[in-house]
Short mmCIF file of C-alpha atoms in Angstrom, two decimals:
data_model
loop_
_atom_site.label_atom_id
_atom_site.label_comp_id
_atom_site.label_asym_id
_atom_site.label_seq_id
_atom_site.Cartn_x
_atom_site.Cartn_y
_atom_site.Cartn_z
CA MET A 1 131.19 95.42 111.79
CA ALA A 2 132.93 92.00 112.31
CA SER A 3 132.17 89.33 109.77
CA THR A 4 131.05 85.88 110.84
CA PRO A 5 132.93 82.76 109.81
CA GLU A 6 130.12 81.79 107.37
CA SER A 7 130.08 85.18 105.72
CA ARG A 8 133.97 84.82 105.23
CA LEU A 9 133.34 81.36 103.88
CA SER A 10 130.67 82.67 101.44
CA LYS A 11 133.07 85.42 100.18
CA LYS A 12 135.82 82.69 99.79
CA VAL A 13 133.50 80.54 97.77
CA ARG A 14 132.17 83.32 95.58
CA THR A 15 135.64 84.61 94.85
CA ASN A 16 137.31 81.10 93.97
CA PHE A 17 134.62 79.64 91.83
CA THR A 18 135.07 82.10 88.91
CA ASN A 19 132.91 79.98 86.49
CA VAL A 20 129.85 80.10 88.72
CA HIS A 21 127.61 82.98 89.39
CA PHE A 22 126.36 82.96 92.97
CA LEU A 23 123.31 84.55 94.42
CA LYS A 24 123.48 84.94 98.17
CA ILE A 25 120.18 84.24 99.85
CA ASP A 26 119.42 85.98 103.10
CA SER A 27 117.39 83.39 104.98
CA TRP A 28 115.84 85.64 107.58
CA SER A 29 112.65 85.63 105.52
CA THR A 30 112.59 81.84 104.91
CA PRO A 31 114.35 79.86 107.65
CA GLY A 32 116.11 76.76 106.27
CA MET A 33 116.77 78.23 102.84
CA PRO A 34 120.26 77.31 101.62
CA ASP A 35 122.83 80.25 101.66
CA LEU A 36 123.93 80.25 98.05
CA TYR A 37 122.21 79.60 94.61
CA GLY A 38 124.69 78.74 91.95
CA LEU A 39 124.30 79.16 88.24
CA TYR A 40 126.91 77.92 85.72
CA ARG A 41 127.15 76.70 82.10
CA TYR A 42 128.28 73.14 81.35
CA GLY A 43 128.99 71.13 78.43
CA HIS A 44 130.16 72.19 74.95
CA ASN A 45 126.80 73.85 74.21
CA GLY A 46 126.80 75.90 77.32
CA CYS A 47 123.64 74.56 78.83
CA PRO A 48 122.73 76.17 82.12
CA GLY A 49 122.97 74.33 85.34
CA THR A 50 121.90 75.35 88.92
CA PHE A 51 122.54 74.16 92.45
CA TRP A 52 121.91 75.12 95.97
CA MET A 53 124.71 75.27 98.69
CA GLU A 54 124.38 75.40 102.47
CA LEU A 55 127.44 76.79 104.15
CA LYS A 56 128.51 75.66 107.69
CA CYS A 57 131.44 76.54 109.86
CA THR A 58 132.05 74.47 112.85
CA LYS A 59 134.67 73.79 115.72
CA ILE A 60 133.33 70.46 116.49
CA ASN A 61 132.65 67.31 114.48
CA LYS A 62 128.96 68.28 113.91
CA LEU A 63 127.25 70.35 111.47
CA GLY A 64 124.35 71.64 113.50
CA LEU A 65 121.69 71.85 110.80
CA SER A 66 118.29 73.11 111.91
CA PRO A 67 115.10 70.89 111.22
CA GLN A 68 114.20 73.44 108.49
CA GLN A 69 117.53 73.14 106.80
CA VAL A 70 117.27 69.29 106.94
CA ALA A 71 113.74 69.37 105.59
CA ILE A 72 114.55 71.78 102.62
CA ASN A 73 117.69 69.75 101.69
CA LEU A 74 115.77 66.57 101.66
CA LYS A 75 112.94 68.17 99.61
CA LEU A 76 115.40 69.41 97.10
CA SER A 77 116.93 65.96 96.82
CA GLU A 78 113.53 64.36 96.48
CA TYR A 79 113.08 66.43 93.31
CA ASN A 80 116.56 65.78 92.00
CA ILE A 81 117.62 69.28 92.49
CA PRO A 82 121.35 69.40 93.20
CA ASN A 83 122.04 70.63 96.76
CA TYR A 84 125.16 70.48 98.92
CA ILE A 85 126.55 71.33 102.37
CA LEU A 86 130.00 72.93 102.28
CA ALA A 87 131.48 72.66 105.87
CA GLU A 88 134.49 74.39 107.02
CA SER A 89 136.22 72.93 110.20
CA LEU A 90 137.61 75.95 112.01
CA SER A 91 139.79 73.85 114.25
CA ARG A 92 141.39 71.71 111.46
CA ARG A 93 141.04 74.38 108.68
CA GLN A 94 139.50 71.87 106.27
CA LEU A 95 136.65 72.08 103.72
CA LYS A 96 134.29 69.14 103.14
CA ILE A 97 131.36 68.99 100.84
CA PHE A 98 128.41 66.65 101.40
CA PRO A 99 125.39 66.05 99.04
CA GLY A 100 122.05 67.16 100.47
CA THR A 101 120.90 63.63 100.63
CA ARG A 102 123.19 63.01 103.65
CA VAL A 103 121.71 65.69 105.99
CA GLN A 104 120.20 63.21 108.22
#
């Protein structure tokens, strides 16, 4: 089975962020849920931290977020829950990260 660009990006992220434990969320049951939930320890006392990450791969200069994805990212931001959109430009081979507050 051929993998999609977003599944390859997910694997790349989970492989390279060695200090973060990622849970991959299959969003078929809840449309708009971000793709990854990250868990990590920060600070000298090892306090836990979490964040959500939506993965997008695009050939054009547009992310193409669904209305449900926009709504969930805005709701997470409203409650000060860290959330990001990691976009990979397939034509330029670049990665960009945006805070969830900028989804509109």
